[in-house]
XYZ file of C-alpha atoms in Angstrom:
428
model
C 0.000 0.000 0.000
C 1.060 3.622 -0.555
C 2.966 5.143 2.329
C 1.697 8.389 3.829
C 3.764 11.059 5.600
C 3.953 11.318 9.363
C 1.959 13.848 11.324
C 3.868 17.147 11.555
C 5.254 17.631 15.022
C 3.753 21.110 15.282
C 0.318 19.626 14.574
C 0.818 17.178 17.437
C 2.051 19.945 19.741
C -0.976 22.099 18.909
C -3.348 19.205 19.628
C -1.689 18.557 22.986
C -1.867 22.249 23.914
C -5.536 22.593 22.982
C -6.525 19.400 24.798
C -4.646 20.429 27.927
C -6.164 23.925 27.937
C -9.639 22.450 27.391
C -9.423 20.341 30.537
C -7.621 23.085 32.457
C -10.769 25.199 32.077
C -12.646 22.618 34.141
C -10.337 23.268 37.091
C -10.065 26.346 39.262
C -7.143 28.562 38.169
C -4.301 29.001 40.626
C -3.382 32.478 39.366
C -5.116 35.530 37.939
C -6.448 35.502 34.376
C -3.548 37.586 33.099
C -0.947 35.459 34.849
C -2.596 32.266 33.603
C -2.651 33.555 30.026
C 1.051 34.411 30.112
C 1.920 31.003 31.584
C -0.163 29.271 28.916
C 1.507 31.118 26.060
C 5.014 30.427 27.401
C 4.222 26.739 27.899
C 2.656 26.376 24.443
C 5.654 28.013 22.775
C 8.075 25.826 24.728
C 6.213 22.628 23.886
C 6.029 23.580 20.185
C 9.777 24.266 20.038
C 10.576 21.019 21.867
C 8.356 18.926 19.573
C 9.831 20.537 16.468
C 13.434 20.029 17.594
C 12.828 16.371 18.442
C 10.968 15.557 15.224
C 13.885 13.654 13.655
C 15.334 11.866 16.682
C 16.091 8.129 16.397
C 13.380 5.662 17.332
C 15.138 4.826 20.594
C 14.773 8.466 21.705
C 11.266 8.967 20.357
C 9.538 7.441 23.391
C 11.525 9.491 25.975
C 10.636 12.623 24.024
C 6.933 11.725 24.142
C 7.214 11.100 27.887
C 8.805 14.531 28.292
C 5.948 16.147 26.353
C 3.358 14.369 28.477
C 5.273 15.410 31.589
C 5.058 19.045 30.523
C 1.276 18.672 30.138
C 1.061 17.219 33.638
C 3.206 19.949 35.188
C 1.174 22.637 33.441
C -2.098 21.293 34.862
C -0.643 20.789 38.324
C 1.126 24.139 38.655
C -1.426 26.443 37.008
C -4.645 24.955 38.423
C -5.971 24.439 41.934
C -5.637 20.699 41.717
C -4.001 17.747 43.428
C -1.316 15.571 41.815
C -3.905 12.825 41.376
C -6.359 15.142 39.617
C -3.590 16.527 37.403
C -2.589 12.993 36.392
C -6.188 12.035 35.660
C -6.893 15.046 33.445
C -3.484 14.756 31.791
C -4.322 11.209 30.686
C -7.631 12.374 29.208
C -5.998 15.345 27.477
C -3.222 13.237 25.963
C -5.568 10.652 24.385
C -7.872 13.394 23.114
C -4.856 15.101 21.520
C -3.813 11.819 19.912
C -7.310 11.395 18.460
C -7.451 14.962 17.137
C -4.037 14.742 15.477
C -4.842 11.324 13.989
C -8.246 12.338 12.582
C -6.939 15.558 11.070
C -3.915 13.979 9.401
C -5.929 11.026 8.134
C -8.274 13.448 6.376
C -5.255 15.354 5.061
C -3.716 12.207 3.585
C -7.035 11.120 2.074
C -7.573 14.493 0.362
C -4.082 15.527 -0.710
C -1.286 13.216 0.497
C 1.333 15.066 -1.558
C 0.825 18.391 0.189
C 2.925 19.330 3.202
C 1.590 20.551 6.520
C 2.592 24.109 5.620
C 0.347 24.277 2.581
C -2.491 26.867 2.988
C -5.157 24.233 2.308
C -3.547 21.955 4.898
C -3.552 24.739 7.463
C -7.196 25.503 6.662
C -8.097 21.843 7.163
C -6.183 21.867 10.438
C -8.170 24.849 11.700
C -11.492 23.349 10.641
C -10.901 19.871 12.083
C -9.297 20.995 15.336
C -11.867 23.752 15.753
C -14.826 21.422 15.182
C -13.480 18.557 17.313
C -12.346 20.578 20.317
C -15.446 22.781 20.171
C -17.628 19.656 20.235
C -15.727 18.181 23.187
C -15.840 21.510 25.029
C -19.599 21.766 24.433
C -20.176 18.248 25.758
C -17.998 18.859 28.824
C -19.751 22.193 29.449
C -23.170 20.581 29.091
C -22.323 17.872 31.597
C -21.092 20.482 34.076
C -24.429 22.364 34.335
C -24.716 20.711 37.753
C -21.084 20.815 38.862
C -19.855 18.202 41.256
C -16.433 18.003 42.824
C -14.878 14.816 41.506
C -13.021 12.738 44.042
C -10.092 11.282 42.140
C -8.723 8.326 44.082
C -5.285 6.812 43.436
C -7.034 3.843 41.821
C -9.124 6.098 39.574
C -6.055 8.032 38.447
C -4.083 4.819 37.925
C -6.857 3.323 35.770
C -6.942 6.439 33.580
C -3.164 6.446 33.175
C -3.007 2.728 32.379
C -5.787 3.097 29.828
C -3.991 6.043 28.200
C -0.720 4.095 28.049
C -2.474 1.047 26.612
C -4.275 3.057 23.947
C -1.082 4.886 23.003
C 0.874 1.642 22.799
C -1.721 -0.181 20.692
C -2.283 2.756 18.347
C 1.451 3.130 17.701
C 2.390 -0.545 17.675
C 2.088 -0.781 13.893
C 4.474 2.134 13.449
C 7.175 0.247 15.358
C 6.950 -2.784 13.075
C 6.710 -0.730 9.877
C 9.104 1.945 8.763
C 6.421 3.577 6.633
C 2.839 4.322 7.683
C -0.028 3.388 5.381
C -3.651 4.497 5.352
C -4.765 1.210 6.902
C -2.436 1.833 9.833
C -3.850 5.350 10.118
C -7.372 3.906 10.285
C -6.363 1.527 13.060
C -4.707 4.305 15.026
C -7.748 6.582 14.737
C -10.148 3.824 15.806
C -7.984 2.870 18.781
C -7.662 6.507 19.861
C -11.423 6.968 19.502
C -12.012 3.882 21.646
C -9.632 5.287 24.249
C -11.445 8.623 24.380
C -14.794 6.849 24.743
C -13.525 4.585 27.522
C -12.043 7.501 29.473
C -15.292 9.420 28.949
C -17.279 6.524 30.404
C -14.933 6.442 33.395
C -15.384 10.188 33.833
C -19.171 9.821 33.745
C -18.987 7.135 36.419
C -16.861 9.383 38.636
C -19.225 12.277 38.027
C -22.311 10.188 38.837
C -20.601 8.992 42.011
C -19.809 12.595 42.997
C -23.386 13.724 42.317
C -24.722 10.804 44.326
C -22.462 11.717 47.241
C -23.634 15.341 47.143
C -27.293 14.355 46.954
C -26.803 11.990 49.870
C -25.153 14.750 51.891
C -27.937 17.197 51.016
C -30.548 14.609 51.978
C -28.777 14.151 55.301
C -28.981 17.915 55.860
C -32.693 17.890 55.137
C -33.284 14.974 57.490
C -31.229 16.594 60.232
C -33.032 19.905 59.932
C -36.431 18.202 59.929
C -35.546 16.136 62.981
C -34.370 19.295 64.717
C -37.677 20.911 63.820
C -39.697 18.019 65.259
C -37.636 17.952 68.428
C -37.878 21.722 68.799
C -41.635 21.564 68.356
C -41.947 19.152 71.246
C -39.570 21.178 73.404
C -41.482 24.385 72.722
C -44.735 22.740 73.777
C -43.138 21.897 77.098
C -41.739 25.414 77.415
C -45.129 26.980 76.697
C -46.715 24.737 79.269
C -44.083 25.781 81.782
C -44.690 29.458 81.033
C -48.385 28.961 81.572
C -47.637 27.415 84.953
C -45.447 30.401 85.799
C -48.310 32.732 84.985
C -50.523 30.879 87.390
C -47.847 31.050 90.059
C -47.383 34.767 89.507
C -51.112 35.350 89.908
C -51.145 33.306 93.109
C -48.183 35.127 94.607
C -49.626 38.478 93.701
C -52.909 37.595 95.392
C -51.182 36.510 98.589
C -48.638 39.333 98.933
C -48.924 43.031 98.300
C -45.427 44.472 98.326
C -44.402 47.063 95.753
C -41.031 45.542 94.901
C -42.480 42.104 94.471
C -45.212 43.520 92.241
C -42.620 45.278 90.103
C -40.561 42.108 89.786
C -43.596 40.066 88.931
C -44.690 42.625 86.347
C -41.267 42.423 84.720
C -41.484 38.644 84.583
C -44.904 38.813 83.036
C -43.649 41.351 80.492
C -40.782 39.044 79.528
C -43.227 36.216 78.998
C -45.391 38.367 76.726
C -42.297 39.492 74.827
C -41.246 35.886 74.356
C -44.661 34.989 72.990
C -44.712 37.942 70.584
C -41.226 37.334 69.198
C -42.190 33.979 67.773
C -45.529 34.753 66.176
C -44.540 35.230 62.546
C -47.668 33.751 61.013
C -46.001 30.486 59.997
C -45.939 27.731 62.675
C -42.913 25.971 61.148
C -40.918 29.196 61.051
C -42.059 30.013 64.600
C -40.719 26.682 65.815
C -37.372 27.098 64.075
C -36.839 30.674 65.253
C -37.798 29.822 68.823
C -35.428 26.878 68.908
C -32.571 28.929 67.434
C -33.338 31.814 69.807
C -33.056 29.515 72.808
C -29.781 28.147 71.456
C -28.436 31.671 70.980
C -29.430 32.673 74.522
C -27.589 29.664 75.922
C -24.424 30.510 73.969
C -24.385 34.268 74.417
C -25.389 35.068 70.831
C -27.573 38.084 70.131
C -30.046 37.218 67.355
C -32.637 39.708 66.117
C -35.386 38.749 63.717
C -38.043 40.563 61.712
C -40.027 38.055 59.676
C -43.354 37.781 57.907
C -43.846 34.043 58.082
C -46.975 34.044 55.924
C -44.785 34.775 52.913
C -43.341 31.259 53.256
C -46.647 29.392 53.224
C -45.937 28.084 49.710
C -42.846 26.252 50.970
C -43.067 22.775 52.440
C -41.979 22.035 55.997
C -38.810 20.385 54.746
C -37.923 23.345 52.513
C -38.357 25.852 55.353
C -36.242 23.662 57.603
C -33.546 23.387 54.933
C -33.370 27.087 54.042
C -33.926 28.756 57.411
C -32.503 26.037 59.645
C -29.329 25.551 57.638
C -28.707 29.284 57.195
C -29.045 29.842 60.949
C -26.851 26.834 61.732
C -24.102 28.286 59.548
C -24.480 31.719 61.126
C -24.397 30.425 64.709
C -21.396 28.229 63.926
C -19.557 31.227 62.531
C -20.219 33.664 65.392
C -19.648 30.993 68.059
C -15.919 31.244 67.324
C -15.924 35.025 67.932
C -14.099 35.769 71.228
C -15.782 39.160 71.766
C -19.306 38.615 73.226
C -20.405 42.013 71.886
C -19.751 40.853 68.329
C -21.736 37.627 68.458
C -24.487 39.121 66.330
C -26.992 37.580 63.925
C -29.710 39.437 62.019
C -32.595 37.715 60.243
C -35.178 39.343 57.997
C -37.936 37.833 55.845
C -39.983 40.275 53.806
C -41.609 40.947 50.431
C -39.708 42.966 47.839
C -40.897 43.794 44.299
C -42.871 40.586 43.837
C -40.244 38.418 45.520
C -39.718 36.991 48.987
C -36.364 37.954 50.453
C -34.796 35.854 53.199
C -31.695 37.620 54.508
C -29.358 36.170 57.105
C -26.450 38.291 58.343
C -23.807 37.507 60.925
C -20.661 39.195 62.145
C -17.557 37.614 60.627
C -14.188 39.291 61.121
C -12.290 37.232 58.544
C -13.069 37.559 54.806
C -14.999 34.636 53.380
C -13.437 33.324 50.179
C -15.881 31.902 47.657
C -15.092 28.967 45.393
C -15.871 28.578 41.669
C -19.392 27.390 42.526
C -20.092 30.598 44.446
C -20.106 28.864 47.841
C -17.644 29.492 50.677
C -14.399 27.581 50.773
C -14.286 27.860 54.554
C -16.124 25.160 56.492
C -17.502 27.751 58.931
C -20.125 28.726 56.386
C -21.189 25.379 55.044
C -20.229 23.435 51.961
C -22.754 20.732 51.340
C -25.181 22.527 53.672
C -25.372 25.646 51.536
C -25.689 23.531 48.424
C -28.905 22.165 49.887
C -30.140 25.727 50.491
C -29.339 26.693 46.913
C -31.053 23.558 45.587
C -34.203 24.328 47.611
C -34.236 27.905 46.308
C -33.677 26.888 42.687
C -36.511 24.357 42.943
C -38.868 27.377 43.179
C -37.076 29.461 40.556
C -35.139 31.396 43.197
C -31.496 32.217 43.781
C -28.945 32.166 46.581
C -26.262 34.850 46.845
C -23.437 35.252 49.336
C -21.480 38.372 50.203
C -18.854 39.443 52.726
C -18.168 43.125 53.371
C -17.111 45.237 56.355
C -16.858 42.194 58.647
C -20.414 41.052 57.898
C -21.342 37.886 56.052
C -24.692 38.011 54.256
C -26.685 35.140 52.822
C -29.672 36.091 50.669
C -32.324 33.766 49.306
C -34.656 35.380 46.762
C -37.829 33.481 45.855
C -40.649 34.465 43.489
C -43.628 35.461 45.601
C -46.655 33.225 45.196
C -49.902 35.090 44.659
C -52.781 33.652 46.610
C -55.988 33.188 44.635
């Protein structure tokens, strides 16, 4: 069969750069956008020069040169992205096989259309742009579509090792024919492309399994939050019944003491006690019994731990939410706030403010707490610090989005603010 030329080394370098940058976009950047762009350009230029200089090395040095190129891809992912060595190895394996597939498909089309033209020919360059552009754009679109519900993948040593072994196996099988033949033919090109395609599909299936496992873990954690908040609500409801009964007994005792004794100081003290009781009753009448129970329970917790919590809430605005949704949103937000201020050494700064009100056709739930240290937000918009949640706030966001609402977080002037905005339901 007619021999076809080898893939230009610059074509291979470009494929490796594009594949690496594609997967790097799925990871949080370690540096600023400008710094990352400069690093990317320097790395791409260095890899292109290296691949071009090693294009005519003997076969015995060809494999070490490929290992060096793959190593540069790994170091780029590890040093420029907020990632672990295991994650960098996993994504490097995926990027390398994708680059092999892109280079193989493009050059196979080139050899089928005009095998006599070199890689520097204008038509060859145009084909390169079209094929690489279409292939990497399609992969990017699929990766972006799958990440509409982002989940933090947990790459284990075994998961990374499987990806690396699969990449090595695919690379070895796809290039085995080139070792036994000095000249590549179209049939060998077909085999290489099919093997590379199989490798990409296998690694994609593995990635989907890891992603499904991560989503399942997050859903399980969110379900645990919901269960915990609901159990707290049920327990608080029973405790509040006992407290109300005890307050009623105190009222009876106050009336009895007042009837038996007629001293001015005792009357003043008893009047103050009775006023406190009435104030307690008024503070927890928001118009929504579930919200009343949650706020009362959290208020008692705050009193026991020296936390000053103030609340202005129209509970009737939350009637369209289920008991579980109110427990998730309000209970979790208050748990995060109390956990944050509990670490504050100054008792005067243990402050929490809660407000629930209507605003321009929406229901606003605002939770504010004093927080001296800035709260850094991750790529998903949730705090990186455990003091303000993680999985917990994901459950709040999921409950809000289920009703077409949003969750926003903000830290400014030593105050952390969590806002949940929900479309207001009009009662018929």
